[in-house]
């Protein structure tokens, strides 16, 4: 969180206020989660589909060892609340996608403790998007950049753990 805060303050012309108590967030996370290989970039363009299901993931350039539930929360956010929402899916469909993602995950893994970690991991995911925004949006028009900047700030506030 501190690294992303530093990157945001360095790259944004007018950085968003990121006053959040990291100590409180850390309390929600396991001290020593079982290390798992996580993808960390679960976006639609990195997913292979066949017969209505996910059959594989591409682009393992952000792979690392970490808490599998971080990858689950990140996949939920990036695939459903970001990509599919931007594609215009209804809230009803987004809810069905969320249920299917969790159900598929439950078939192979435990979700014990997921709800307590979910909001922190979602916030970290949005913070990651915010930190990278100046770089990946650099070729956009000023109007589009400002519109999306405002949306990112709203997302950051909405996902902020309480």
Short mmCIF file of C-alpha atoms in Angstrom, two decimals:
data_model
loop_
_atom_site.label_atom_id
_atom_site.label_comp_id
_atom_site.label_asym_id
_atom_site.label_seq_id
_atom_site.Cartn_x
_atom_site.Cartn_y
_atom_site.Cartn_z
CA UNK A 1 0.00 0.00 0.00
CA UNK A 2 2.79 2.40 0.89
CA UNK A 3 4.61 1.68 -2.39
CA UNK A 4 1.46 2.33 -4.42
CA UNK A 5 0.82 5.49 -2.42
CA UNK A 6 4.36 6.70 -3.25
CA UNK A 7 3.94 5.86 -6.94
CA UNK A 8 0.59 7.67 -7.05
CA UNK A 9 2.00 10.79 -5.38
CA UNK A 10 4.96 10.76 -7.76
CA UNK A 11 3.06 10.16 -11.02
CA UNK A 12 -0.22 12.03 -10.57
CA UNK A 13 -0.22 15.77 -11.26
CA UNK A 14 -2.80 16.18 -8.53
CA UNK A 15 -2.62 12.98 -6.44
CA UNK A 16 -5.75 11.69 -4.70
CA UNK A 17 -5.88 11.83 -0.93
CA UNK A 18 -4.95 8.37 0.32
CA UNK A 19 -5.33 8.86 4.04
CA UNK A 20 -5.85 5.33 5.20
CA UNK A 21 -4.55 3.67 8.31
CA UNK A 22 -2.52 0.73 7.05
CA UNK A 23 -2.23 -0.83 10.50
CA UNK A 24 -5.99 -1.37 10.60
CA UNK A 25 -5.89 -3.01 7.15
CA UNK A 26 -3.09 -5.34 8.13
CA UNK A 27 -5.16 -6.61 11.06
CA UNK A 28 -7.68 -8.01 8.54
CA UNK A 29 -5.03 -10.06 6.76
CA UNK A 30 -3.47 -13.34 7.80
CA UNK A 31 0.03 -12.99 9.24
CA UNK A 32 1.39 -15.98 7.32
CA UNK A 33 -0.99 -17.10 4.57
CA UNK A 34 -0.15 -20.35 2.83
CA UNK A 35 1.97 -19.24 -0.15
CA UNK A 36 0.36 -19.96 -3.50
CA UNK A 37 1.29 -19.11 -7.05
CA UNK A 38 -0.97 -16.19 -7.97
CA UNK A 39 -1.59 -14.69 -11.40
CA UNK A 40 -2.22 -11.08 -10.27
CA UNK A 41 -3.49 -9.89 -13.66
CA UNK A 42 -6.86 -11.56 -14.14
CA UNK A 43 -8.29 -9.43 -16.94
CA UNK A 44 -10.58 -10.53 -19.76
CA UNK A 45 -7.77 -10.26 -22.29
CA UNK A 46 -5.76 -12.75 -20.18
CA UNK A 47 -8.46 -15.41 -19.91
CA UNK A 48 -9.19 -18.29 -22.29
CA UNK A 49 -12.81 -19.43 -22.57
CA UNK A 50 -14.31 -22.61 -24.03
CA UNK A 51 -17.83 -24.04 -23.77
CA UNK A 52 -18.92 -21.24 -21.43
CA UNK A 53 -16.12 -21.75 -18.91
CA UNK A 54 -12.64 -20.48 -18.15
CA UNK A 55 -10.05 -22.93 -19.45
CA UNK A 56 -6.83 -21.02 -18.89
CA UNK A 57 -4.99 -17.82 -18.10
CA UNK A 58 -2.46 -16.00 -20.28
CA UNK A 59 0.22 -13.41 -19.49
CA UNK A 60 1.93 -14.58 -16.34
CA UNK A 61 4.24 -11.54 -16.17
CA UNK A 62 2.86 -10.42 -12.76
CA UNK A 63 3.08 -13.89 -11.21
CA UNK A 64 4.21 -14.07 -7.62
CA UNK A 65 3.74 -16.04 -4.45
CA UNK A 66 0.99 -14.79 -2.18
CA UNK A 67 -2.38 -15.30 -0.55
CA UNK A 68 -4.68 -17.13 -2.97
CA UNK A 69 -7.59 -15.08 -1.66
CA UNK A 70 -5.86 -11.93 -2.90
CA UNK A 71 -5.92 -13.42 -6.39
CA UNK A 72 -9.58 -14.35 -5.95
CA UNK A 73 -10.56 -10.84 -4.80
CA UNK A 74 -8.47 -9.31 -7.56
CA UNK A 75 -10.03 -11.60 -10.19
CA UNK A 76 -13.50 -10.72 -8.90
CA UNK A 77 -12.74 -7.03 -9.12
CA UNK A 78 -10.80 -6.97 -12.40
CA UNK A 79 -12.94 -9.44 -14.35
CA UNK A 80 -16.37 -8.57 -13.02
CA UNK A 81 -16.45 -5.14 -11.40
CA UNK A 82 -14.04 -3.60 -13.89
CA UNK A 83 -13.98 -5.32 -17.30
CA UNK A 84 -17.53 -6.67 -17.42
CA UNK A 85 -19.04 -3.60 -15.75
CA UNK A 86 -17.28 -1.33 -18.25
CA UNK A 87 -18.65 -3.61 -21.00
CA UNK A 88 -22.17 -2.69 -19.84
CA UNK A 89 -23.27 -5.86 -18.04
CA UNK A 90 -26.26 -5.44 -15.71
CA UNK A 91 -25.86 -5.70 -11.93
CA UNK A 92 -27.92 -8.92 -12.06
CA UNK A 93 -25.46 -10.49 -14.51
CA UNK A 94 -22.48 -9.22 -12.51
CA UNK A 95 -23.92 -10.86 -9.39
CA UNK A 96 -24.33 -14.15 -11.29
CA UNK A 97 -20.72 -13.93 -12.48
CA UNK A 98 -19.57 -13.32 -8.88
CA UNK A 99 -21.50 -16.34 -7.65
CA UNK A 100 -20.06 -18.51 -10.44
CA UNK A 101 -16.50 -17.35 -9.71
CA UNK A 102 -16.83 -18.12 -6.00
CA UNK A 103 -18.53 -21.44 -6.66
CA UNK A 104 -15.78 -22.47 -9.08
CA UNK A 105 -13.13 -21.42 -6.58
CA UNK A 106 -14.85 -23.37 -3.79
CA UNK A 107 -14.64 -26.56 -5.87
CA UNK A 108 -10.85 -26.56 -5.50
CA UNK A 109 -10.09 -24.34 -2.49
CA UNK A 110 -11.39 -23.10 0.82
CA UNK A 111 -12.94 -19.66 1.12
CA UNK A 112 -12.63 -19.57 4.90
CA UNK A 113 -11.70 -16.02 5.90
CA UNK A 114 -12.39 -14.60 2.44
CA UNK A 115 -15.02 -12.08 3.49
CA UNK A 116 -12.75 -10.51 6.11
CA UNK A 117 -9.94 -10.08 3.55
CA UNK A 118 -12.05 -9.28 0.50
CA UNK A 119 -12.49 -5.54 1.04
CA UNK A 120 -8.83 -4.94 1.83
CA UNK A 121 -7.75 -6.84 -1.28
CA UNK A 122 -10.30 -5.00 -3.44
CA UNK A 123 -9.00 -1.66 -2.15
CA UNK A 124 -5.40 -2.69 -2.91
CA UNK A 125 -6.49 -3.69 -6.43
CA UNK A 126 -8.06 -0.27 -7.07
CA UNK A 127 -4.99 1.42 -5.61
CA UNK A 128 -2.86 -0.59 -8.07
CA UNK A 129 -5.02 0.71 -10.98
CA UNK A 130 -4.77 4.26 -9.63
CA UNK A 131 -0.97 4.04 -9.34
CA UNK A 132 -0.62 2.93 -12.95
CA UNK A 133 -3.24 5.26 -14.43
CA UNK A 134 -0.92 8.11 -15.53
CA UNK A 135 1.23 5.67 -17.52
CA UNK A 136 -1.41 3.52 -19.27
CA UNK A 137 -3.75 6.42 -20.03
CA UNK A 138 -1.06 8.75 -21.39
CA UNK A 139 -2.29 8.56 -24.99
CA UNK A 140 -5.92 9.36 -24.11
CA UNK A 141 -7.57 12.72 -24.74
CA UNK A 142 -7.62 15.11 -21.78
CA UNK A 143 -11.41 14.78 -21.57
CA UNK A 144 -11.31 10.97 -21.43
CA UNK A 145 -8.46 11.04 -18.90
CA UNK A 146 -10.35 13.42 -16.62
CA UNK A 147 -13.57 11.37 -16.85
CA UNK A 148 -11.77 8.16 -15.99
CA UNK A 149 -9.70 9.89 -13.31
CA UNK A 150 -12.92 10.90 -11.58
CA UNK A 151 -14.27 7.36 -11.89
CA UNK A 152 -11.07 5.98 -10.36
CA UNK A 153 -11.34 8.38 -7.44
CA UNK A 154 -14.96 7.26 -6.88
CA UNK A 155 -13.91 3.60 -7.07
CA UNK A 156 -11.08 4.22 -4.60
CA UNK A 157 -13.47 5.85 -2.14
CA UNK A 158 -16.13 3.15 -2.62
CA UNK A 159 -13.63 0.33 -2.00
CA UNK A 160 -11.92 1.96 0.97
CA UNK A 161 -12.20 -0.39 3.95
CA UNK A 162 -14.04 1.08 6.89
#
